């Protein structure tokens, strides 16, 4: 296995267990979604996924979307966003830029224009700070389409925005009146 494909495999292992199913390897996340690095390495080892601290460091450093962070002491790790289990990331509401972007597949456009953006299986609707990132997110769902979101207007009307440690903007929903195409 090349180093790169090994890092991707580790990243997927971490995404699954730190965002969706820590219980499967006997872990329970702490408030904020944190887990002790030692506990994670031991659990991985015990479930036939041997993982070293230096491999973990490499994944955290090189993840193209900075999916994971260590805490300031380096003894705990968490996924920066994308959870489906109930985790309070303890983020403070932030003032968003004027415009944010959301990439999706073209087959979802009609429904989104009618209903707005909904969070589905995640805790929030995920919004990107730039068009290129949004297009990449959209490509995961087929032919990509990028919506513009009048974020400052939404914020003025009382919607709360959060920004994850890796620069993904999070909001509960985007009603149709704040959405634009192109
Ligand atoms: C769509 C990745 C029809 C929405 C990325 C999206 C991101 C609707 C899908 C992060 C809808 C949910 C999140 C409506 C929303 N009708 N479709 N009313 N409202 N949708 O994967 O934003 O690789 O849960 O457009 O970088 O694609 O995991 O969300 O297509 O930050 O680290 O429902 O995942 O990061 O799909 O992606 P997802 P997403 P990671």
Short mmCIF file of N, CA and C and ligand atoms in Angstrom, two decimals, residues 11 15 19-20 63-68 81-82 102-105 107-122 124-128 133 136-138 140-141 145 147 166 168-170 174, ligand 1:
data_model
loop_
_atom_site.label_atom_id
_atom_site.label_comp_id
_atom_site.label_asym_id
_atom_site.label_seq_id
_atom_site.Cartn_x
_atom_site.Cartn_y
_atom_site.Cartn_z
N UNK A 11 -7.63 7.99 7.66
CA UNK A 11 -8.55 9.13 7.74
C UNK A 11 -10.01 8.64 7.73
N UNK A 15 -12.67 9.21 10.61
CA UNK A 15 -13.95 9.89 10.32
C UNK A 15 -15.11 9.04 10.84
N UNK A 19 -16.80 10.54 14.19
CA UNK A 19 -18.00 11.30 13.82
C UNK A 19 -19.28 10.50 14.01
N UNK A 20 -19.20 9.19 13.78
CA UNK A 20 -20.44 8.42 13.64
C UNK A 20 -20.59 7.26 14.62
N UNK A 63 -4.27 15.99 6.26
CA UNK A 63 -5.65 15.86 5.77
C UNK A 63 -6.01 17.09 4.95
N UNK A 64 -6.39 16.88 3.67
CA UNK A 64 -6.61 18.03 2.80
C UNK A 64 -7.71 18.95 3.31
N UNK A 65 -8.64 18.42 4.06
CA UNK A 65 -9.69 19.29 4.59
C UNK A 65 -9.51 19.55 6.08
N UNK A 66 -8.35 19.24 6.62
CA UNK A 66 -8.11 19.41 8.06
C UNK A 66 -9.29 18.89 8.86
N UNK A 67 -9.56 17.62 8.66
CA UNK A 67 -10.76 17.04 9.28
C UNK A 67 -10.62 16.86 10.79
N UNK A 68 -9.37 16.76 11.30
CA UNK A 68 -9.17 16.42 12.71
C UNK A 68 -8.24 17.44 13.37
N UNK A 81 -15.73 18.56 12.34
CA UNK A 81 -17.15 18.71 11.98
C UNK A 81 -17.61 17.42 11.34
N UNK A 82 -18.90 17.38 10.97
CA UNK A 82 -19.41 16.27 10.18
C UNK A 82 -20.01 15.14 11.00
N UNK A 102 -22.77 26.74 -1.19
CA UNK A 102 -23.10 25.35 -0.89
C UNK A 102 -23.10 24.57 -2.19
N UNK A 103 -22.26 23.54 -2.26
CA UNK A 103 -22.22 22.70 -3.45
C UNK A 103 -23.05 21.45 -3.25
N UNK A 104 -23.79 21.09 -4.28
CA UNK A 104 -24.62 19.88 -4.21
C UNK A 104 -24.70 19.25 -5.59
N UNK A 105 -25.42 18.15 -5.72
CA UNK A 105 -25.61 17.52 -7.02
C UNK A 105 -26.81 18.12 -7.73
N UNK A 107 -29.25 16.96 -9.19
CA UNK A 107 -30.57 16.34 -8.97
C UNK A 107 -31.29 16.89 -7.74
N UNK A 108 -30.54 17.59 -6.86
CA UNK A 108 -31.15 18.10 -5.62
C UNK A 108 -31.67 19.53 -5.76
N UNK A 109 -31.37 20.16 -6.91
CA UNK A 109 -31.61 21.60 -7.03
C UNK A 109 -33.08 21.97 -6.84
N UNK A 110 -33.95 21.23 -7.51
CA UNK A 110 -35.38 21.58 -7.47
C UNK A 110 -35.91 21.52 -6.05
N UNK A 111 -35.56 20.45 -5.37
CA UNK A 111 -36.04 20.26 -4.00
C UNK A 111 -35.47 21.32 -3.06
N UNK A 112 -34.19 21.68 -3.26
CA UNK A 112 -33.57 22.70 -2.41
C UNK A 112 -34.22 24.06 -2.64
N UNK A 113 -34.52 24.38 -3.91
CA UNK A 113 -35.16 25.67 -4.19
C UNK A 113 -36.53 25.73 -3.52
N UNK A 114 -37.22 24.60 -3.45
CA UNK A 114 -38.56 24.58 -2.85
C UNK A 114 -38.50 24.57 -1.32
N UNK A 115 -37.60 23.77 -0.75
CA UNK A 115 -37.60 23.56 0.72
C UNK A 115 -36.50 24.31 1.44
N UNK A 116 -35.52 24.83 0.72
CA UNK A 116 -34.32 25.36 1.36
C UNK A 116 -33.34 24.24 1.64
N UNK A 117 -32.21 24.59 2.25
CA UNK A 117 -31.20 23.58 2.60
C UNK A 117 -31.50 23.04 3.98
N UNK A 118 -31.51 21.72 4.07
CA UNK A 118 -31.77 21.06 5.35
C UNK A 118 -30.57 20.23 5.75
N UNK A 119 -30.43 19.99 7.06
CA UNK A 119 -29.19 19.36 7.51
C UNK A 119 -29.15 17.85 7.31
N UNK A 120 -30.28 17.26 7.00
CA UNK A 120 -30.29 15.81 6.76
C UNK A 120 -29.64 15.05 7.91
N UNK A 121 -28.70 14.11 7.61
CA UNK A 121 -28.14 13.27 8.67
C UNK A 121 -27.15 14.02 9.57
N UNK A 122 -26.69 15.20 9.14
CA UNK A 122 -25.66 15.90 9.91
C UNK A 122 -26.29 16.81 10.96
N UNK A 124 -25.64 20.06 11.09
CA UNK A 124 -25.84 21.38 10.51
C UNK A 124 -25.83 21.26 8.99
N UNK A 125 -26.30 22.31 8.35
CA UNK A 125 -26.02 22.48 6.93
C UNK A 125 -24.58 23.00 6.84
N UNK A 126 -23.80 22.43 5.92
CA UNK A 126 -22.39 22.83 5.77
C UNK A 126 -22.26 23.82 4.62
N UNK A 127 -21.62 24.94 4.88
CA UNK A 127 -21.42 25.95 3.86
C UNK A 127 -19.93 26.23 3.68
N UNK A 128 -19.55 26.53 2.44
CA UNK A 128 -18.13 26.74 2.12
C UNK A 128 -17.85 28.22 1.96
N UNK A 133 -14.23 25.31 -3.25
CA UNK A 133 -14.48 24.29 -2.23
C UNK A 133 -15.90 23.75 -2.36
N UNK A 136 -16.20 21.28 -5.13
CA UNK A 136 -15.64 19.97 -4.74
C UNK A 136 -16.61 19.17 -3.88
N UNK A 137 -17.26 19.86 -2.93
CA UNK A 137 -18.25 19.18 -2.08
C UNK A 137 -19.40 18.67 -2.96
N UNK A 138 -19.83 19.51 -3.92
CA UNK A 138 -20.94 19.14 -4.80
C UNK A 138 -20.62 17.93 -5.66
N UNK A 140 -19.20 15.33 -4.93
CA UNK A 140 -19.46 14.07 -4.22
C UNK A 140 -20.89 13.58 -4.48
N UNK A 141 -21.74 14.48 -4.98
CA UNK A 141 -23.15 14.13 -5.15
C UNK A 141 -23.57 14.10 -6.61
N UNK A 145 -23.52 21.57 -8.59
CA UNK A 145 -24.18 22.87 -8.73
C UNK A 145 -23.84 23.66 -7.46
N UNK A 147 -24.79 26.77 -4.98
CA UNK A 147 -25.72 27.81 -4.54
C UNK A 147 -24.94 28.92 -3.83
N UNK A 166 -11.84 23.92 10.89
CA UNK A 166 -11.28 23.80 9.54
C UNK A 166 -12.00 24.68 8.53
N UNK A 168 -15.20 25.36 7.88
CA UNK A 168 -16.52 25.06 7.31
C UNK A 168 -17.56 25.85 8.12
N UNK A 169 -18.43 26.59 7.42
CA UNK A 169 -19.48 27.34 8.12
C UNK A 169 -20.69 26.45 8.34
N UNK A 170 -21.29 26.56 9.52
CA UNK A 170 -22.37 25.66 9.92
C UNK A 170 -23.58 26.48 10.32
N UNK A 174 -31.06 26.72 5.70
CA UNK A 174 -31.07 27.92 4.86
C UNK A 174 -32.42 27.98 4.16
C1 LIG B 1 -28.54 17.95 0.23
C2 LIG B 1 -17.65 16.84 3.45
C3 LIG B 1 -32.60 17.86 -1.43
C4 LIG B 1 -27.27 18.79 0.33
C5 LIG B 1 -17.72 18.18 2.80
C6 LIG B 1 -26.22 17.70 0.31
C7 LIG B 1 -18.65 18.98 3.67
C8 LIG B 1 -30.94 18.53 0.01
C9 LIG B 1 -26.92 16.52 0.96
C10 LIG B 1 -19.37 17.97 4.52
C11 LIG B 1 -31.83 19.41 0.67
C12 LIG B 1 -26.39 16.20 2.31
C13 LIG B 1 -20.84 18.05 4.29
C14 LIG B 1 -33.17 19.47 0.20
C15 LIG B 1 -29.91 19.60 1.62
N1 LIG B 1 -33.50 18.68 -0.84
N2 LIG B 1 -31.30 17.76 -1.01
N3 LIG B 1 -34.09 20.29 0.75
N4 LIG B 1 -31.17 20.06 1.66
N5 LIG B 1 -29.76 18.68 0.63
O1 LIG B 1 -22.86 14.84 2.79
O2 LIG B 1 -22.86 19.50 2.53
O3 LIG B 1 -15.36 14.81 3.41
O4 LIG B 1 -24.59 15.45 4.57
O5 LIG B 1 -27.15 19.69 -0.73
O6 LIG B 1 -16.47 18.79 2.66
O7 LIG B 1 -22.52 17.54 0.94
O8 LIG B 1 -17.03 14.50 5.25
O9 LIG B 1 -23.55 17.26 3.27
O10 LIG B 1 -25.87 17.38 -1.01
O11 LIG B 1 -18.05 19.92 4.50
O12 LIG B 1 -14.91 15.76 5.67
O13 LIG B 1 -28.29 16.87 1.08
O14 LIG B 1 -18.85 16.70 4.15
O15 LIG B 1 -16.58 16.78 4.32
O16 LIG B 1 -25.11 15.64 2.12
O17 LIG B 1 -21.12 17.75 2.94
P1 LIG B 1 -23.98 15.70 3.24
P2 LIG B 1 -22.54 18.06 2.32
P3 LIG B 1 -15.93 15.38 4.66
#
